[in-house]
């Protein structure tokens, strides 16, 4: 048994925020830690099977096709979600931090064995956007290998996760229902898949949705009128694939 902890040092105990963690296929634990813009400490730490700690910092310049961006320090992004797909790619959601107006918001995709810096995917209203929303809340991989992304402006997906590493413009697919983007303008808080690859989607305002595998048909909606839910604000959803049970927060 291991106890994972962070020392406060000069920042004090209140700075020891660990918003998310995940484990890769080699048993390495990837841990997100809220950085301090004043000292530029790392956003990502790794803990391997030998008990060794390491930090991940991105710095310098990189160019992806027509995109060129630079990192001043790791503190320029405040990561709050990490998802590791079947190919070992790390999908990192970054939120806005009011104390650092230069903070990056959007989604980073990183694979330490492929590129030194991650691919940065962002949303800009009325401009070319790689993803459907500014704030990424959840990331999941379905049974076909597609990466689904829940945002503050609906949901989108990459059918081929490796597409994001191509040196060209990329854009996530937005499911369309009745000629309208699925859940456009709705805050999607969680997504998971059952044994039939149907999508279970939790939202703020629309309750819990059951959607067809390709995202083009809403099969059912659950809220306070037809389920034990007390209102239409649902924070998360998880499906136990072996039993079909759906757990709702």
CSV table of C-alpha atoms in Angstrom, one decimal:
chain,number,residue,atom,x,y,z
A,1,UNK,CA,0.0,0.0,0.0
A,2,UNK,CA,1.2,3.5,-0.8
A,3,UNK,CA,0.1,6.8,0.4
A,4,UNK,CA,0.3,9.6,-2.2
A,5,UNK,CA,0.7,13.1,-0.8
A,6,UNK,CA,2.0,16.5,-1.6
A,7,UNK,CA,3.9,18.7,0.7
A,8,UNK,CA,2.7,22.3,0.9
A,9,UNK,CA,6.2,23.8,1.4
A,10,UNK,CA,5.9,27.6,1.0
A,11,UNK,CA,2.5,27.4,-0.5
A,12,UNK,CA,0.8,25.9,2.6
A,13,UNK,CA,-1.6,23.0,2.8
A,14,UNK,CA,-4.3,24.8,0.9
A,15,UNK,CA,-2.4,24.6,-2.3
A,16,UNK,CA,-2.3,20.7,-2.4
A,17,UNK,CA,-5.1,20.4,-4.9
A,18,UNK,CA,-5.3,17.1,-6.9
A,19,UNK,CA,-8.3,17.5,-9.2
A,20,UNK,CA,-7.7,14.2,-11.1
A,21,UNK,CA,-5.5,11.2,-11.7
A,22,UNK,CA,-5.3,8.2,-13.9
A,23,UNK,CA,-3.1,5.1,-14.5
A,24,UNK,CA,-1.5,4.0,-17.8
A,25,UNK,CA,-1.0,0.5,-19.1
A,26,UNK,CA,2.5,0.3,-17.5
A,27,UNK,CA,1.1,1.1,-14.0
A,28,UNK,CA,2.4,4.6,-13.9
A,29,UNK,CA,0.1,7.0,-12.0
A,30,UNK,CA,-0.4,10.4,-13.7
A,31,UNK,CA,-1.5,13.0,-11.2
A,32,UNK,CA,-2.7,16.5,-11.8
A,33,UNK,CA,-1.8,19.2,-9.4
A,34,UNK,CA,-3.0,22.8,-9.4
A,35,UNK,CA,0.1,25.0,-10.1
A,36,UNK,CA,1.0,28.4,-8.7
A,37,UNK,CA,1.6,31.0,-11.4
A,38,UNK,CA,4.1,32.8,-9.2
A,39,UNK,CA,6.6,29.9,-9.0
A,40,UNK,CA,5.7,27.9,-12.1
A,41,UNK,CA,5.5,24.5,-10.4
A,42,UNK,CA,4.4,21.5,-12.5
A,43,UNK,CA,0.8,20.6,-13.4
A,44,UNK,CA,1.5,16.9,-14.0
A,45,UNK,CA,3.4,14.4,-11.8
A,46,UNK,CA,4.1,10.8,-12.4
A,47,UNK,CA,4.6,8.0,-9.9
A,48,UNK,CA,5.9,4.7,-11.1
A,49,UNK,CA,5.9,1.1,-9.8
A,50,UNK,CA,9.4,1.7,-8.3
A,51,UNK,CA,8.2,4.5,-6.1
A,52,UNK,CA,9.9,7.2,-8.2
A,53,UNK,CA,8.3,10.6,-8.6
A,54,UNK,CA,8.8,12.7,-11.7
A,55,UNK,CA,7.2,15.9,-13.1
A,56,UNK,CA,6.1,16.8,-16.6
A,57,UNK,CA,6.7,20.3,-17.9
A,58,UNK,CA,6.1,21.6,-21.4
A,59,UNK,CA,8.2,24.5,-22.5
A,60,UNK,CA,9.4,26.1,-25.7
A,61,UNK,CA,7.7,26.4,-29.1
A,62,UNK,CA,6.1,23.9,-31.4
A,63,UNK,CA,4.2,24.0,-34.7
A,64,UNK,CA,1.3,21.8,-35.7
A,65,UNK,CA,0.4,22.6,-39.3
A,66,UNK,CA,-1.0,26.1,-39.4
A,67,UNK,CA,-1.0,26.4,-35.6
A,68,UNK,CA,2.0,27.8,-33.7
A,69,UNK,CA,1.8,28.4,-30.0
A,70,UNK,CA,4.3,28.7,-27.1
A,71,UNK,CA,4.4,27.9,-23.5
A,72,UNK,CA,5.7,30.4,-21.0
A,73,UNK,CA,5.5,28.0,-18.1
A,74,UNK,CA,3.5,25.0,-17.0
A,75,UNK,CA,1.5,27.4,-14.8
A,76,UNK,CA,-0.1,28.8,-18.0
A,77,UNK,CA,-2.6,25.9,-17.9
A,78,UNK,CA,-4.6,24.6,-15.1
A,79,UNK,CA,-5.5,21.0,-15.7
A,80,UNK,CA,-8.5,19.4,-14.1
A,81,UNK,CA,-9.2,16.2,-16.0
A,82,UNK,CA,-6.9,13.5,-17.4
A,83,UNK,CA,-8.0,10.6,-19.5
A,84,UNK,CA,-5.6,8.0,-20.9
A,85,UNK,CA,-6.8,6.2,-24.1
A,86,UNK,CA,-6.0,2.7,-25.3
A,87,UNK,CA,-3.0,4.0,-27.3
A,88,UNK,CA,-1.5,5.7,-24.2
A,89,UNK,CA,-2.4,9.2,-25.3
A,90,UNK,CA,-3.1,11.6,-22.5
A,91,UNK,CA,-6.2,13.8,-22.9
A,92,UNK,CA,-5.8,16.8,-20.6
A,93,UNK,CA,-8.6,19.3,-20.0
A,94,UNK,CA,-7.6,22.7,-18.9
A,95,UNK,CA,-9.8,25.3,-17.2
A,96,UNK,CA,-9.6,29.1,-17.0
A,97,UNK,CA,-7.9,30.5,-14.0
A,98,UNK,CA,-8.9,34.1,-13.1
A,99,UNK,CA,-5.6,34.9,-11.3
A,100,UNK,CA,-3.7,34.1,-14.6
A,101,UNK,CA,-5.4,35.9,-17.6
A,102,UNK,CA,-3.0,34.2,-20.0
A,103,UNK,CA,-4.1,30.7,-18.9
A,104,UNK,CA,-4.9,28.2,-21.7
A,105,UNK,CA,-8.4,26.9,-21.9
A,106,UNK,CA,-9.3,23.8,-23.9
A,107,UNK,CA,-7.9,20.3,-24.4
A,108,UNK,CA,-4.3,19.1,-24.7
A,109,UNK,CA,-3.4,15.7,-26.2
A,110,UNK,CA,0.0,14.4,-25.3
A,111,UNK,CA,2.0,11.3,-25.9
A,112,UNK,CA,5.5,11.4,-24.6
A,113,UNK,CA,6.7,8.7,-27.1
A,114,UNK,CA,5.5,10.7,-30.1
A,115,UNK,CA,6.0,14.4,-29.7
A,116,UNK,CA,7.8,16.6,-27.2
A,117,UNK,CA,4.8,19.0,-26.8
A,118,UNK,CA,1.1,18.2,-26.8
A,119,UNK,CA,-1.5,19.1,-29.4
A,120,UNK,CA,-3.7,22.0,-28.2
A,121,UNK,CA,-7.3,21.9,-29.2
A,122,UNK,CA,-9.5,24.9,-28.5
A,123,UNK,CA,-12.9,26.5,-29.1
A,124,UNK,CA,-13.4,30.1,-30.3
A,125,UNK,CA,-16.9,31.4,-31.0
A,126,UNK,CA,-17.5,32.4,-34.6
A,127,UNK,CA,-14.1,31.0,-35.6
A,128,UNK,CA,-12.6,27.7,-36.7
A,129,UNK,CA,-12.7,25.5,-33.6
A,130,UNK,CA,-11.3,22.0,-33.1
A,131,UNK,CA,-13.7,21.2,-30.3
A,132,UNK,CA,-17.3,22.2,-29.6
A,133,UNK,CA,-16.9,24.1,-26.3
A,134,UNK,CA,-14.5,26.2,-24.3
A,135,UNK,CA,-14.7,24.3,-21.0
A,136,UNK,CA,-14.0,20.6,-21.3
A,137,UNK,CA,-15.7,18.7,-18.4
A,138,UNK,CA,-15.3,15.0,-19.3
A,139,UNK,CA,-13.5,12.7,-21.7
A,140,UNK,CA,-14.2,9.1,-22.5
A,141,UNK,CA,-13.4,6.4,-25.1
A,142,UNK,CA,-16.3,4.3,-26.5
A,143,UNK,CA,-16.2,0.6,-27.6
A,144,UNK,CA,-15.3,1.6,-31.1
A,145,UNK,CA,-12.3,3.6,-29.9
A,146,UNK,CA,-13.7,7.0,-30.5
A,147,UNK,CA,-12.9,9.8,-28.0
A,148,UNK,CA,-16.0,11.6,-26.8
A,149,UNK,CA,-15.7,15.1,-25.2
A,150,UNK,CA,-18.3,16.7,-23.0
A,151,UNK,CA,-18.1,20.5,-22.8
A,152,UNK,CA,-20.0,23.6,-21.6
A,153,UNK,CA,-21.5,23.7,-25.1
A,154,UNK,CA,-22.6,20.2,-25.8
A,155,UNK,CA,-20.7,17.1,-27.0
A,156,UNK,CA,-18.3,16.1,-29.8
A,157,UNK,CA,-16.0,13.2,-30.7
A,158,UNK,CA,-12.9,12.1,-32.6
A,159,UNK,CA,-13.6,8.8,-34.4
A,160,UNK,CA,-9.9,8.3,-34.7
A,161,UNK,CA,-7.9,9.5,-31.7
A,162,UNK,CA,-4.6,9.4,-33.7
A,163,UNK,CA,-6.0,12.1,-36.0
A,164,UNK,CA,-5.0,14.8,-33.6
A,165,UNK,CA,-1.3,14.0,-34.1
A,166,UNK,CA,-1.4,14.7,-37.8
A,167,UNK,CA,0.2,17.9,-38.9
A,168,UNK,CA,-2.9,19.5,-40.2
A,169,UNK,CA,-6.1,21.2,-39.0
A,170,UNK,CA,-8.4,18.9,-37.2
A,171,UNK,CA,-12.0,19.2,-36.0
A,172,UNK,CA,-14.1,17.0,-33.8
A,173,UNK,CA,-17.4,15.7,-35.1
A,174,UNK,CA,-20.5,17.1,-33.5
A,175,UNK,CA,-23.5,14.7,-33.5
A,176,UNK,CA,-26.6,16.2,-35.3
A,177,UNK,CA,-30.2,15.4,-34.3
A,178,UNK,CA,-33.1,17.0,-36.2
A,179,UNK,CA,-30.6,19.3,-38.0
A,180,UNK,CA,-29.3,20.6,-34.6
A,181,UNK,CA,-26.0,20.0,-32.8
A,182,UNK,CA,-26.6,17.5,-30.0
A,183,UNK,CA,-26.9,19.4,-26.7
A,184,UNK,CA,-25.7,22.7,-28.1
A,185,UNK,CA,-25.5,25.3,-25.3
A,186,UNK,CA,-25.9,22.6,-22.6
A,187,UNK,CA,-23.3,22.0,-20.0
A,188,UNK,CA,-22.3,18.3,-20.3
A,189,UNK,CA,-20.8,17.0,-17.0
A,190,UNK,CA,-20.2,13.3,-17.7
A,191,UNK,CA,-20.4,10.6,-20.3
A,192,UNK,CA,-20.1,6.8,-20.3
A,193,UNK,CA,-21.0,3.8,-22.4
A,194,UNK,CA,-23.0,0.6,-21.8
A,195,UNK,CA,-22.4,-2.8,-23.3
A,196,UNK,CA,-24.3,-1.8,-26.5
A,197,UNK,CA,-22.1,1.3,-26.9
A,198,UNK,CA,-25.0,3.6,-26.2
A,199,UNK,CA,-24.1,6.9,-24.6
A,200,UNK,CA,-25.2,7.9,-21.2
A,201,UNK,CA,-24.8,11.6,-20.8
A,202,UNK,CA,-25.2,13.7,-17.6
A,203,UNK,CA,-26.0,17.4,-18.0
A,204,UNK,CA,-26.8,20.5,-16.1
A,205,UNK,CA,-30.4,21.5,-17.0
A,206,UNK,CA,-31.4,18.5,-19.2
A,207,UNK,CA,-31.0,15.7,-16.7
A,208,UNK,CA,-29.7,12.3,-17.8
A,209,UNK,CA,-29.8,11.3,-21.5
A,210,UNK,CA,-29.5,7.9,-23.2
A,211,UNK,CA,-28.2,8.4,-26.8
A,212,UNK,CA,-27.7,5.9,-29.7
A,213,UNK,CA,-24.2,4.6,-30.3
A,214,UNK,CA,-23.5,7.1,-33.1
A,215,UNK,CA,-25.0,10.0,-31.2
A,216,UNK,CA,-27.7,10.7,-33.8
A,217,UNK,CA,-30.8,9.7,-31.8
A,218,UNK,CA,-32.0,10.4,-28.2
A,219,UNK,CA,-33.4,7.1,-26.9
A,220,UNK,CA,-34.6,8.4,-23.5
A,221,UNK,CA,-34.4,11.3,-21.1
A,222,UNK,CA,-34.5,11.0,-17.3
A,223,UNK,CA,-35.3,13.8,-14.9
A,224,UNK,CA,-37.4,14.5,-11.8
A,225,UNK,CA,-40.7,13.7,-13.6
A,226,UNK,CA,-39.9,10.1,-14.7
A,227,UNK,CA,-37.1,8.9,-12.4
A,228,UNK,CA,-35.7,9.2,-8.8
A,229,UNK,CA,-33.6,12.2,-9.8
A,230,UNK,CA,-34.5,15.2,-7.7
A,231,UNK,CA,-33.8,17.7,-10.4
A,232,UNK,CA,-32.3,18.2,-13.9
A,233,UNK,CA,-28.8,19.0,-12.7
A,234,UNK,CA,-26.7,15.8,-12.9
A,235,UNK,CA,-23.0,15.9,-12.0
A,236,UNK,CA,-21.7,12.6,-13.4
A,237,UNK,CA,-22.6,9.2,-14.7
A,238,UNK,CA,-20.8,5.8,-14.6
A,239,UNK,CA,-21.8,2.5,-16.1
A,240,UNK,CA,-20.8,-0.9,-14.9
A,241,UNK,CA,-20.3,-2.8,-18.2
A,242,UNK,CA,-20.6,-6.3,-16.7
A,243,UNK,CA,-24.0,-5.7,-15.1
A,244,UNK,CA,-25.5,-2.8,-17.0
A,245,UNK,CA,-26.0,-0.8,-13.9
A,246,UNK,CA,-25.9,3.0,-14.3
A,247,UNK,CA,-24.8,5.1,-11.3
A,248,UNK,CA,-25.8,8.8,-11.3
A,249,UNK,CA,-24.5,11.6,-9.2
